[in-house]
mmCIF file of C-alpha atoms in Angstrom:
data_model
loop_
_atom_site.group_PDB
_atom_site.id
_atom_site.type_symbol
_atom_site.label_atom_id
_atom_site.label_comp_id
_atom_site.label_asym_id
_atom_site.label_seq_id
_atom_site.Cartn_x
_atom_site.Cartn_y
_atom_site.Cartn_z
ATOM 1 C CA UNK A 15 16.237 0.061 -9.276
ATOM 2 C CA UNK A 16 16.291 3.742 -9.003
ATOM 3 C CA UNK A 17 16.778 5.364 -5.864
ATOM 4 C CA UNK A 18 13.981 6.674 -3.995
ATOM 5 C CA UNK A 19 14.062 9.487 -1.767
ATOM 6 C CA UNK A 20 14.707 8.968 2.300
ATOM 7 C CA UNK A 21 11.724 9.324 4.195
ATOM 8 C CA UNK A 22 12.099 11.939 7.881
ATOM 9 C CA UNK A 23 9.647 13.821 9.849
ATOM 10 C CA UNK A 24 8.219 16.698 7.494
ATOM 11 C CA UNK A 25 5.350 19.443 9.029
ATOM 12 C CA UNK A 26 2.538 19.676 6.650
ATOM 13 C CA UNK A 27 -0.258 22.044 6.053
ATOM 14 C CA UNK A 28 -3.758 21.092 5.329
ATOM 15 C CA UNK A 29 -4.472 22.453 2.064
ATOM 16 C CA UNK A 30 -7.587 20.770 1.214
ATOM 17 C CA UNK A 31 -9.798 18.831 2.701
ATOM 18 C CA UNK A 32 -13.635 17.382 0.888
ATOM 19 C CA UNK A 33 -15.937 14.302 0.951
ATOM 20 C CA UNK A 34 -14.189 11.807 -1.391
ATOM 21 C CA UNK A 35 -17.351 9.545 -0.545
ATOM 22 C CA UNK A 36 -19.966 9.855 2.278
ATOM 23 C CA UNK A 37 -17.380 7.619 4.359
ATOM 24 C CA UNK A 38 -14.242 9.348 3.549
ATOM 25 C CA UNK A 39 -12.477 12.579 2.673
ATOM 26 C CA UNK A 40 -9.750 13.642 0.418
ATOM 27 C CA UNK A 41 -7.093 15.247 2.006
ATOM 28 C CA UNK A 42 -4.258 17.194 0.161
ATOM 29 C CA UNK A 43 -1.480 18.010 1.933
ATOM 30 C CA UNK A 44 1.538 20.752 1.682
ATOM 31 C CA UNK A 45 4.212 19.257 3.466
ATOM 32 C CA UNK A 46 7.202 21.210 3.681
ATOM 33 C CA UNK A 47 10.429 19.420 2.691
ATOM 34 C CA UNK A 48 9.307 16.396 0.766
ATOM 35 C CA UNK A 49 11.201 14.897 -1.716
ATOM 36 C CA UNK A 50 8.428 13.223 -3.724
ATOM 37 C CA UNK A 51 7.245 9.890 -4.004
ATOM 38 C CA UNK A 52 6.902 6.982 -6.032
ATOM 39 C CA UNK A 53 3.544 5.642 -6.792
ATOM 40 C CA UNK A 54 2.124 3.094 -4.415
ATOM 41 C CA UNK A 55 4.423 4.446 -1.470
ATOM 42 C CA UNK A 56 2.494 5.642 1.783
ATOM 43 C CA UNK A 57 3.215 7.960 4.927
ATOM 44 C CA UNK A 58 2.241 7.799 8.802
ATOM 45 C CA UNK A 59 0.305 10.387 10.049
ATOM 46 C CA UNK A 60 0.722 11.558 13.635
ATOM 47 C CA UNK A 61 -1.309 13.722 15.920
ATOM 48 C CA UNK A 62 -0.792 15.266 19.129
ATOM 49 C CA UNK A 63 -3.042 15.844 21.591
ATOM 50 C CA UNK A 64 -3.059 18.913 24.057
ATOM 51 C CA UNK A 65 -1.613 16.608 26.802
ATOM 52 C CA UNK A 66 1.037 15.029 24.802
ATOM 53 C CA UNK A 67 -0.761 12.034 23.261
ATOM 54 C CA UNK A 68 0.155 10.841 20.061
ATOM 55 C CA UNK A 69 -1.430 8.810 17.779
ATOM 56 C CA UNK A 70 0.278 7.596 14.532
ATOM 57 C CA UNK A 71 -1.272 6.263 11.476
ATOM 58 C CA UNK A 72 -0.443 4.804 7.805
ATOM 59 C CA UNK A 73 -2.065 5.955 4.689
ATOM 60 C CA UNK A 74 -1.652 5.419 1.025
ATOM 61 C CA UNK A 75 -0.870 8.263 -0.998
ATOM 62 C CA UNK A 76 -2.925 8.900 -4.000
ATOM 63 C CA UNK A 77 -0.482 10.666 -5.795
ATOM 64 C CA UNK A 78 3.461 10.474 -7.059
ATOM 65 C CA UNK A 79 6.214 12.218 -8.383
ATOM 66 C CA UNK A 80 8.054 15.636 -7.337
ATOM 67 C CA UNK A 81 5.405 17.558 -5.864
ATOM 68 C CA UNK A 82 5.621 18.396 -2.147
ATOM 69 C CA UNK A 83 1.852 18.820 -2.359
ATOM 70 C CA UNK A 84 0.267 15.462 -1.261
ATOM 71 C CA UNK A 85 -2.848 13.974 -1.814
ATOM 72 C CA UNK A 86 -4.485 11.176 0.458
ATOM 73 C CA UNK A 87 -8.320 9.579 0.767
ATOM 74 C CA UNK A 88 -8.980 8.459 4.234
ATOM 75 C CA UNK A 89 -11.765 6.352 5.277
ATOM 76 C CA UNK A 90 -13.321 6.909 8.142
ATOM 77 C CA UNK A 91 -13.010 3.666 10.260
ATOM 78 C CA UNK A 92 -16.429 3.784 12.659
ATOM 79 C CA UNK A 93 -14.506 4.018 16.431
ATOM 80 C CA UNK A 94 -11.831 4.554 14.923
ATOM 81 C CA UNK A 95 -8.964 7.172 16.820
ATOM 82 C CA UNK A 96 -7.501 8.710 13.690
ATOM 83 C CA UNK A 97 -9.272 8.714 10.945
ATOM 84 C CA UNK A 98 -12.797 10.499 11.719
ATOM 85 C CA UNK A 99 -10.805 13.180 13.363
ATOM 86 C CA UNK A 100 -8.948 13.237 9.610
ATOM 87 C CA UNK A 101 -12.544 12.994 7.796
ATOM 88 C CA UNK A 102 -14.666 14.955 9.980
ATOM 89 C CA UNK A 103 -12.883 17.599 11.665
ATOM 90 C CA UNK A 104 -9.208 18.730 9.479
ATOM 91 C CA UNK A 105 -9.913 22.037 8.100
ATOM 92 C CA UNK A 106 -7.324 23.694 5.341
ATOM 93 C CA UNK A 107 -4.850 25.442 7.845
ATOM 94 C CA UNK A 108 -4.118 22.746 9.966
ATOM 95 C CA UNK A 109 -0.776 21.280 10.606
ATOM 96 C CA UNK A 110 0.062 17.493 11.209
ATOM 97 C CA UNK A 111 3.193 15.420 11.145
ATOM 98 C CA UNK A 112 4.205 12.998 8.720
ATOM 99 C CA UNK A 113 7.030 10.719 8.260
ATOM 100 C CA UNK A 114 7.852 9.853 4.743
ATOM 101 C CA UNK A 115 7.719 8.785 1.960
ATOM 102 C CA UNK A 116 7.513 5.605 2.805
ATOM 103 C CA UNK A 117 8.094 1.692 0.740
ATOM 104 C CA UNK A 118 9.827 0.458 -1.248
ATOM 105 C CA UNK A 119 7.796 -2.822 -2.001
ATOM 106 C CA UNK A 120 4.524 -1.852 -3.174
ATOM 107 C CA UNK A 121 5.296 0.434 -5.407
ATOM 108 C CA UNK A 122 5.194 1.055 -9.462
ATOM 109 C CA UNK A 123 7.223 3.307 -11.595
ATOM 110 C CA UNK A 124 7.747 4.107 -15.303
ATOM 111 C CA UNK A 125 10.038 3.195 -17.261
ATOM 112 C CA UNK A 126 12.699 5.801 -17.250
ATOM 113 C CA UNK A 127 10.593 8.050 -14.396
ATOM 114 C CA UNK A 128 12.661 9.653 -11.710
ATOM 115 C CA UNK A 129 10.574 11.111 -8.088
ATOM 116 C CA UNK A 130 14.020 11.950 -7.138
ATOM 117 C CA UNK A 131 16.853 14.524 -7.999
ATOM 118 C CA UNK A 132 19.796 11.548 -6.257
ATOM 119 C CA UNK A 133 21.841 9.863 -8.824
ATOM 120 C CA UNK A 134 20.502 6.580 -10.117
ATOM 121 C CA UNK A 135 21.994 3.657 -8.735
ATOM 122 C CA UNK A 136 22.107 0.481 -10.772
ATOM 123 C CA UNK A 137 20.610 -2.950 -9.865
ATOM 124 C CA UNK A 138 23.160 -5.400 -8.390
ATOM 125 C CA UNK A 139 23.110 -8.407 -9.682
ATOM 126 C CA UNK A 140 21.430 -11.252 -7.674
ATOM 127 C CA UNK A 141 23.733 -13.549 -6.163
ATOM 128 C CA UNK A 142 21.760 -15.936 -3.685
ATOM 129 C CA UNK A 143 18.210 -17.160 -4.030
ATOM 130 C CA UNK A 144 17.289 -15.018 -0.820
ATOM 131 C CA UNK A 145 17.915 -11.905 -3.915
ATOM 132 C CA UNK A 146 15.626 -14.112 -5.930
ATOM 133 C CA UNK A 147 12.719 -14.074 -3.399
ATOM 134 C CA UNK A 148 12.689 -10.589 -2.828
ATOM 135 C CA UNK A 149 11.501 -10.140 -6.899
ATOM 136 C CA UNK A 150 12.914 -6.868 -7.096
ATOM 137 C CA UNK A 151 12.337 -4.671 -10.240
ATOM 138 C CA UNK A 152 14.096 -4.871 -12.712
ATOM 139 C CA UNK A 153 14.202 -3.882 -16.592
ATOM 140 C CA UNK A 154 12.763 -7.419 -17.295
ATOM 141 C CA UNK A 155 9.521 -6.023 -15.604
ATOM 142 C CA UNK A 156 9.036 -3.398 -17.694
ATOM 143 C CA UNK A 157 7.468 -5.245 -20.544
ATOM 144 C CA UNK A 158 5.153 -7.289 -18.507
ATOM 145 C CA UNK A 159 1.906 -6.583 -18.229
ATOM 146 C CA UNK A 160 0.334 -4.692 -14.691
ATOM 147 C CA UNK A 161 -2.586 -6.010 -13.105
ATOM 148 C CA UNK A 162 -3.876 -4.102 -10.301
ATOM 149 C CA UNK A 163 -6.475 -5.516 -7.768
ATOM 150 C CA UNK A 164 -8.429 -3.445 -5.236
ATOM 151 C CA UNK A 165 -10.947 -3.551 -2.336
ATOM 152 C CA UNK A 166 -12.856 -0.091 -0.740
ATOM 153 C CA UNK A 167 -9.986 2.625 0.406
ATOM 154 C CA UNK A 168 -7.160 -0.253 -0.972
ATOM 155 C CA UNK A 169 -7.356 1.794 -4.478
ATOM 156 C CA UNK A 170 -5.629 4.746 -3.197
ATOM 157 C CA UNK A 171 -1.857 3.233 -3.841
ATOM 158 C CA UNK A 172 -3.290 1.518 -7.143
ATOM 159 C CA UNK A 173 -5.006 4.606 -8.203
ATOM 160 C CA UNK A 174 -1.539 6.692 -7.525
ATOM 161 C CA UNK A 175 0.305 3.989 -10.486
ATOM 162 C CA UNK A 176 -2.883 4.014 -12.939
ATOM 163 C CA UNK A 177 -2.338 7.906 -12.590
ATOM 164 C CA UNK A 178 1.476 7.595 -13.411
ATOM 165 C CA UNK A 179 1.642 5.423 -15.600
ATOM 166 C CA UNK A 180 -1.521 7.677 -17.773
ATOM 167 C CA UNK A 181 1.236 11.272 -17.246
ATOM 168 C CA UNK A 182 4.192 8.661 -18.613
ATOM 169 C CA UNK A 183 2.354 7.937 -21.422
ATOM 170 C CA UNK A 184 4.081 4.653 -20.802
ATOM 171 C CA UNK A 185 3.013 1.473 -23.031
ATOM 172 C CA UNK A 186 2.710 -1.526 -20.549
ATOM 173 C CA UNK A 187 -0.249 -3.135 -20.457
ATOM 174 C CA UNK A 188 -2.156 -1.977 -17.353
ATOM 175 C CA UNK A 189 -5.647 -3.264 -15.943
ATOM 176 C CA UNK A 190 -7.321 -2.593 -12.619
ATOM 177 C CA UNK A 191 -10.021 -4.503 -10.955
ATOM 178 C CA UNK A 192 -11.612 -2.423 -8.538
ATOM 179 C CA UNK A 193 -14.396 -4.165 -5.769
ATOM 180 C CA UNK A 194 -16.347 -1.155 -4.376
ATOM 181 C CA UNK A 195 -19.837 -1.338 -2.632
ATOM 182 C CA UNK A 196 -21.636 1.130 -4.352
ATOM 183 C CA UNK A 197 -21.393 3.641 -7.194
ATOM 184 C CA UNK A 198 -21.340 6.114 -4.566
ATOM 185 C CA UNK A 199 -18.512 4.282 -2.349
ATOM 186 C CA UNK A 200 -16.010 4.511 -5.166
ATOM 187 C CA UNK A 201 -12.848 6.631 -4.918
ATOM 188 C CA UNK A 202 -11.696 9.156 -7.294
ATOM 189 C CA UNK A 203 -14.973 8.088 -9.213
ATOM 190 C CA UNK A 204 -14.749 11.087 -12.322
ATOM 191 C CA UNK A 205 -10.760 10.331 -12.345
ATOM 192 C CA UNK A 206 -10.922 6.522 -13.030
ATOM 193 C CA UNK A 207 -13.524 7.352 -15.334
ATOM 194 C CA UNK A 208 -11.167 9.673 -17.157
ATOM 195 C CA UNK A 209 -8.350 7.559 -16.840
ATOM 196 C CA UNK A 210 -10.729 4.446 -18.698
ATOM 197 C CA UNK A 211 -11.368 7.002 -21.597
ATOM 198 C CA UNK A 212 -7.951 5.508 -23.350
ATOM 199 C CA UNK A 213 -8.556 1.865 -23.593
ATOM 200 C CA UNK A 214 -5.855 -1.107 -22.785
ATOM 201 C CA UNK A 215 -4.600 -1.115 -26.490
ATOM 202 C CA UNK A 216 -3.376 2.775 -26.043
ATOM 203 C CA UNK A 217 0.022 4.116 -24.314
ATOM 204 C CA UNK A 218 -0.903 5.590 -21.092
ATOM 205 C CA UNK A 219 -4.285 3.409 -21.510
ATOM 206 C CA UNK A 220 -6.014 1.415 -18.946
ATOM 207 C CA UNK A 221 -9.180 -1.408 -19.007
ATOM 208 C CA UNK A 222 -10.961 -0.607 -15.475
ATOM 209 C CA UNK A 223 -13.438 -3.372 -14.688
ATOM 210 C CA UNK A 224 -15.629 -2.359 -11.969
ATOM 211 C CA UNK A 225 -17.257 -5.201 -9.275
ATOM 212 C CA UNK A 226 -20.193 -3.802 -6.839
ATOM 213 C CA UNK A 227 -20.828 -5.355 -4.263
ATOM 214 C CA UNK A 228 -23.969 -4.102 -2.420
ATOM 215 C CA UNK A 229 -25.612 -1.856 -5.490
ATOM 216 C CA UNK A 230 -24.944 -1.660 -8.580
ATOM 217 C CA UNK A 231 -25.373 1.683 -11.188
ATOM 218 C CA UNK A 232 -28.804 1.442 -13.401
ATOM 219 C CA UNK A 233 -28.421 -0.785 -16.095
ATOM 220 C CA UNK A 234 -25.230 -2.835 -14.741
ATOM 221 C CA UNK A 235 -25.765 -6.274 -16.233
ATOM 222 C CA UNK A 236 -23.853 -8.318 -13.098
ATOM 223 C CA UNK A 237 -26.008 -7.987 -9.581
ATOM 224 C CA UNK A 238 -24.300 -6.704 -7.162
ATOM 225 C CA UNK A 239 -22.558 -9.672 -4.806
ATOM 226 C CA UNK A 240 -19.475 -10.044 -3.285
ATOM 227 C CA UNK A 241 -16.024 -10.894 -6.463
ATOM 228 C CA UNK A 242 -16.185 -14.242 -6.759
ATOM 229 C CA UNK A 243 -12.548 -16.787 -7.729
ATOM 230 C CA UNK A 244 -14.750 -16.731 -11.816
ATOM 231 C CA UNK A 245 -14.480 -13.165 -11.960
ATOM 232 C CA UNK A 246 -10.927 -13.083 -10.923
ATOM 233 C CA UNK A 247 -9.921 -16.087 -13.593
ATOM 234 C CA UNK A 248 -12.122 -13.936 -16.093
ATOM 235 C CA UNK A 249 -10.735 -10.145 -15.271
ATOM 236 C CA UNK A 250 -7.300 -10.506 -14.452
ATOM 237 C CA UNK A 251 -4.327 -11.217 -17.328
ATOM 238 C CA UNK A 252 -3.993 -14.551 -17.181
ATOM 239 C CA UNK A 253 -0.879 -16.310 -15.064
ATOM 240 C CA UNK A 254 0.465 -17.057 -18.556
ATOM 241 C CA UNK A 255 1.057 -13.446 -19.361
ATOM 242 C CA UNK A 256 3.000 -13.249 -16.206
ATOM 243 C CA UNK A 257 1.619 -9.974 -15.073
ATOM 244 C CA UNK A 258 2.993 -8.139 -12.387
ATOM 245 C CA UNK A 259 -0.200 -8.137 -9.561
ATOM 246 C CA UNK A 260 -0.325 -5.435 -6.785
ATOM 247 C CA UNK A 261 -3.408 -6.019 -4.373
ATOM 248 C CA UNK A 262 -4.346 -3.282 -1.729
ATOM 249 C CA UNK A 263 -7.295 -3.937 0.345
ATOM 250 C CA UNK A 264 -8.341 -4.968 4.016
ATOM 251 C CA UNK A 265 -6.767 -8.343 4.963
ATOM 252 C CA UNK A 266 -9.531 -10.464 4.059
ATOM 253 C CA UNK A 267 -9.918 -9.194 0.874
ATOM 254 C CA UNK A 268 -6.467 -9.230 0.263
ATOM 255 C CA UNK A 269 -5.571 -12.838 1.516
ATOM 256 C CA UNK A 270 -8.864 -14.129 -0.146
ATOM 257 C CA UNK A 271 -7.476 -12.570 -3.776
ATOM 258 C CA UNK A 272 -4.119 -14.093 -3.331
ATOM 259 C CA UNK A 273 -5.551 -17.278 -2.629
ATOM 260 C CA UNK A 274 -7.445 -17.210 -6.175
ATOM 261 C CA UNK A 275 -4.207 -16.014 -7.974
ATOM 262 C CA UNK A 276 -1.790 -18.531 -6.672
ATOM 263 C CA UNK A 277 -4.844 -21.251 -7.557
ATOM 264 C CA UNK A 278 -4.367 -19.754 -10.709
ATOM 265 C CA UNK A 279 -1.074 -20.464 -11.425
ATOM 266 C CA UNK A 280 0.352 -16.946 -10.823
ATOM 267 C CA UNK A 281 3.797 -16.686 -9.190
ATOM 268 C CA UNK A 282 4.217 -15.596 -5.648
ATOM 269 C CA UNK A 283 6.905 -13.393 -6.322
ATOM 270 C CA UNK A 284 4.960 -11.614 -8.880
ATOM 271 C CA UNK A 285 2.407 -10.683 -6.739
ATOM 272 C CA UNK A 286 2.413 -8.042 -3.765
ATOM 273 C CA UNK A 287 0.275 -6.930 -1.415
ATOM 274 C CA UNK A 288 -0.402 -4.647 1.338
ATOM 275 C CA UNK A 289 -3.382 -4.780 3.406
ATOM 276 C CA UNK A 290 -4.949 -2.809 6.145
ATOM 277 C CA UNK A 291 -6.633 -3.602 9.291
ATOM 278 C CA UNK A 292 -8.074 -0.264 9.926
ATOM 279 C CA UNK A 293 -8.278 2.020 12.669
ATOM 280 C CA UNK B 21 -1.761 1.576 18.041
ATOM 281 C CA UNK B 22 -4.783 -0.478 18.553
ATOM 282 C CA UNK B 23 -7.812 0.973 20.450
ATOM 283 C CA UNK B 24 -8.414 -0.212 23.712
ATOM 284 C CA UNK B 25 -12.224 -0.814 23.122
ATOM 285 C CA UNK B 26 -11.162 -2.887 20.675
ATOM 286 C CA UNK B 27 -9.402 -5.552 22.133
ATOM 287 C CA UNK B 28 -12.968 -7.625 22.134
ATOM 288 C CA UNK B 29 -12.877 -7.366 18.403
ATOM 289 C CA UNK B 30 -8.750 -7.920 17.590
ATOM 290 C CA UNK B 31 -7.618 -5.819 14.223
ATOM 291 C CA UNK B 32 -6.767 -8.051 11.756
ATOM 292 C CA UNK B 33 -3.124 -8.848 10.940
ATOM 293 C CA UNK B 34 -1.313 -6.197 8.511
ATOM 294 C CA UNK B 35 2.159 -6.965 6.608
ATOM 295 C CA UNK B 36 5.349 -6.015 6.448
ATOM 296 C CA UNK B 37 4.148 -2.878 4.631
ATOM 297 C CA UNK B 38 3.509 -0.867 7.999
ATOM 298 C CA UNK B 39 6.817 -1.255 9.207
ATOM 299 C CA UNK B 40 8.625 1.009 7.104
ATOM 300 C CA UNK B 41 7.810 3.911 9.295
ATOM 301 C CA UNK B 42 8.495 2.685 12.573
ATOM 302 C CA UNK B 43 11.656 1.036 11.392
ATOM 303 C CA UNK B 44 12.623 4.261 9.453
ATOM 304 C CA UNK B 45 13.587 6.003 12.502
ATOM 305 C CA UNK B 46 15.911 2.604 13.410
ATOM 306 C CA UNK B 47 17.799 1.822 9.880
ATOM 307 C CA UNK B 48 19.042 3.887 7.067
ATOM 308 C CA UNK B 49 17.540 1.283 4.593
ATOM 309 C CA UNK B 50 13.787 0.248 3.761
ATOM 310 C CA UNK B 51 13.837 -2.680 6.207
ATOM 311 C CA UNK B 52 10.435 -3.197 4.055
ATOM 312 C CA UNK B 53 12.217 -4.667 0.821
ATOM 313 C CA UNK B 54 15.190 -6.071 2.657
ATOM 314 C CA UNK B 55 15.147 -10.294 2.492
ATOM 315 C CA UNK B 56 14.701 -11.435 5.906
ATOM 316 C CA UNK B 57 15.756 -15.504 6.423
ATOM 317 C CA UNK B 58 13.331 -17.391 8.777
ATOM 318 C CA UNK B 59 15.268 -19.048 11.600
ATOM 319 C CA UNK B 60 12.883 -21.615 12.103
ATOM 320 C CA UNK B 61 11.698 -22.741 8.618
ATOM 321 C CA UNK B 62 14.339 -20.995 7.034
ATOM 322 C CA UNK B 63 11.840 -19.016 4.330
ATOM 323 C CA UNK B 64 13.748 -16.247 3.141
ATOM 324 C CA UNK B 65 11.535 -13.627 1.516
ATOM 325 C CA UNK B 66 11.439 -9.902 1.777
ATOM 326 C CA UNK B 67 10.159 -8.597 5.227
ATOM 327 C CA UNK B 68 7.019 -6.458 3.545
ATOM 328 C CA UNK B 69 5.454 -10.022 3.261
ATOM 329 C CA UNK B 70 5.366 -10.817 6.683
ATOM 330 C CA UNK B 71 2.333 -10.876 8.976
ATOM 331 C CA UNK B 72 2.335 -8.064 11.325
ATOM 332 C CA UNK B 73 0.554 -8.014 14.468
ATOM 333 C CA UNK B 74 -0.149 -4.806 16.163
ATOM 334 C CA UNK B 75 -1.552 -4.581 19.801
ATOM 335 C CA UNK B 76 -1.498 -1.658 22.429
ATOM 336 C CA UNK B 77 1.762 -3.503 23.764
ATOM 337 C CA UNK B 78 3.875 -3.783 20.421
ATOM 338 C CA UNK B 79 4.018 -5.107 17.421
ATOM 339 C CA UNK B 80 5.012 -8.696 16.585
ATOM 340 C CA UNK B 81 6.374 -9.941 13.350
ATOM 341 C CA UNK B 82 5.590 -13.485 12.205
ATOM 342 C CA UNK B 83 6.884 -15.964 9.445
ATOM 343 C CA UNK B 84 4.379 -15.841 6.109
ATOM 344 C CA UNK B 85 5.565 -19.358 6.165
ATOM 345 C CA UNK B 86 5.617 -21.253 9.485
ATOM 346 C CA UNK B 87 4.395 -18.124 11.299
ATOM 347 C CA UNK B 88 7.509 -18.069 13.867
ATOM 348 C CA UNK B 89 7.570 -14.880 15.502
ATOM 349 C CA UNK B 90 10.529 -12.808 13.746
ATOM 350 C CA UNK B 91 10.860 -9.778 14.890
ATOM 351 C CA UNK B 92 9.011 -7.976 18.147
ATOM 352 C CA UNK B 93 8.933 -4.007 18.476
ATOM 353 C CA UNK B 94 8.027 -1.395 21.245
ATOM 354 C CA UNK B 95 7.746 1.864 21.500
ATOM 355 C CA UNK B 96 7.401 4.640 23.938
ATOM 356 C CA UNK B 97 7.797 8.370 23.700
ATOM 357 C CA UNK B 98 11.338 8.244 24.861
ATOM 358 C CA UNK B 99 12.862 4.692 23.182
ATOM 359 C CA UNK B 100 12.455 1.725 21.189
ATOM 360 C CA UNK B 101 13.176 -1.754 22.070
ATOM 361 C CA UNK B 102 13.274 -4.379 18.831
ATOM 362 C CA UNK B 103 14.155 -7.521 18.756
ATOM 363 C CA UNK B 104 15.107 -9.439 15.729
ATOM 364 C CA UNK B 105 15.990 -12.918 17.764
ATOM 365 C CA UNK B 106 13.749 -14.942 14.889
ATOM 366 C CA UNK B 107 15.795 -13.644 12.131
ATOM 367 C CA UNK B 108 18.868 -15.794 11.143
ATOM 368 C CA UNK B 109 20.093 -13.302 8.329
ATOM 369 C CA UNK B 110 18.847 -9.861 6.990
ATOM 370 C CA UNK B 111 20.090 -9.291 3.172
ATOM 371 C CA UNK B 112 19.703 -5.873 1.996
ATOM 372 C CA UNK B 113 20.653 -4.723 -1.463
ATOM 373 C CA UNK B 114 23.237 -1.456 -1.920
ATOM 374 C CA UNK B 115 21.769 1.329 -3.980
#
């Protein structure tokens, strides 16, 4: 595995902050310092009040590789203590904390891609079945097919690989499976659409099936309801294809999708997760 | 990092996942893909696939397996108590 940057305490500067969807905001960041990221990795956000509070938070970023400039999509959890302060009230000039980058499990890189200027270090081999249950990377994953799964805001991390692996130009087979409420609900709506443009059979290509939920485009064939264990057997590569499967959603979404794909023969180890409760 | 009107309506469990920052400032490895072995069941898998529960207290770490408490963490402004007493064995890979 290659070796990923350390993650520390960086000051950033709000460069950009608009409505992603009515619910949530894109928010791109400068942070000064960063090393880059992988794709799929995530950072903690903490504010400070006048008084010394602090709140800290974790969120996905959308986007990898060298750049210090970092771009997140934040949903804006109703009650929440963080995030409608990020949605409704950053403006470009702010500053915040972060501490990052950060993961080294949910993450997805291209063949051959480097986020970091270190030295790569090579795999050691496994030597205890404790090694084999942590299903680390290795070159034997590069040929298998990539299946990646999200709920709502869970996209942002799956979004960030289906974006690197389209700049690689890299050849493994990638779909996503994306459960969003409504047309208007989904994230980075005109850059999955652009990312669909190549097709599954081309390098860099991608096959994007879309599940609504509450209300479907005009013209959608399926009604909106809720993904249902069918869909999943239909839409994701089959267990026999042994596809690597990342799922990001809220817990329920996520547990109720693993469920499906274990049913469905896939392997534990070759599925992760990461889930969010919300606040 | 839970809000106190929400303690009627408990956030669901996370994973392992949102422990990388916290335990950033405490290892100089991703504790996150590190293979953590269950001292009660004796599941060894990494420790981003553990349930994580996270109150205004702390943050407790449980088993995916038998759901043993692992691993317990809290923090104030000026320290950081964690205790790994549910842990037999940690294995983390050199890079």
């Amino acid at each position: 595995m290659r070796r990923l940057p350390r993650s520390a305490w960086h000051a950033a500067t709000v460069a950009s902050v608009r409505p992603e969807t009515s619910q949530s905001a894109r928010i791109e960041l400068d942070v000064d310092g960063w090393p880059g990221n992988a794709a799929g990795q995530h950072l903690d956000v903490r504010l400070t009040a006048p008084d010394g509070y602090t709140a800290t938070r974790s969120y996905s970023i959308a986007s990898s590789g060298p750049s210090s400039r970092v771009v997140l999509a934040v949903d804006r959890v109703p009650g929440g203590e963080v995030s409608p302060f990020l949605v409704d009230e950053l403006r470009a000039g702010d500053q915040v904390e972060v501490n990052g980058p950060l993961g080294r499990f949910f993450i997805w890189e291209a063949p051959g891609a480097d986020v970091s200027d270190a030295p790569n270090a090579p795999d050691a081999p496994d030597v205890s079945d404790a090694a084999n249950a942590s299903d680390a990377p290795d070159a034997r994953d590069a040929s298998r097919p990539v299946q990646l799964v999200g709920g709502g805001s869970g996209i942002v991390p799956l979004y960030a690989m289906a974006h690197a692996h389209a700049e690689a130009g890299d050849d493994t087979e990638f779909r996503l499976l994306y459960s969003v409420r409504t047309p208007e609900d989904t994230f980075f709506r005109a850059e999955l659409a652009q990312l669909a443009v190549n097709g599954p059979g081309r390098a860099g290509g991608i096959r994007i099936d879309l599940i609504y939920t509450r209300a479907a485009p005009t013209g959608h064939e399926r009604p909106p309801m809720r993904l249902t264990r069918d869909e999943v057997a239909r839409l994701v590569v089959p267990a026999e294809r042994a596809p690597r499967v990342f799922v990001c959603g809220s817990t329920g979404f996520a547990e109720l999708v693993a469920s499906w794909l274990l049913d469905l023969g896939h392997d534990a180890r070759s599925i992760r997760i990461e889930r969010f409760g919300g606040t | 990092m839970t809000e106190h009107h929400r303690t009627a309506h408990p956030a669901p469990h996370v994973d392992g996942n949102a422990l990388a920052g916290p335990l950033a400032e405490l290892f100089a490895f991703d504790v996150t893909d590190a293979v953590a072995r269950c001292g009660s069941c004796g599941t060894a898998d990494v420790v981003a696939r553990a349930m994580v529960y996270r109150s205004a207290v702390g943050t407790v770490v449980r088993c995916p397996a038998c759901d043993d408490v692992l691993a317990t963490l809290v923090e104030s402004d000026d320290r950081i108590w964690f205790s790994m007493r549910g842990m037999s064995a940690i294995e983390v890979r050199r890079r």
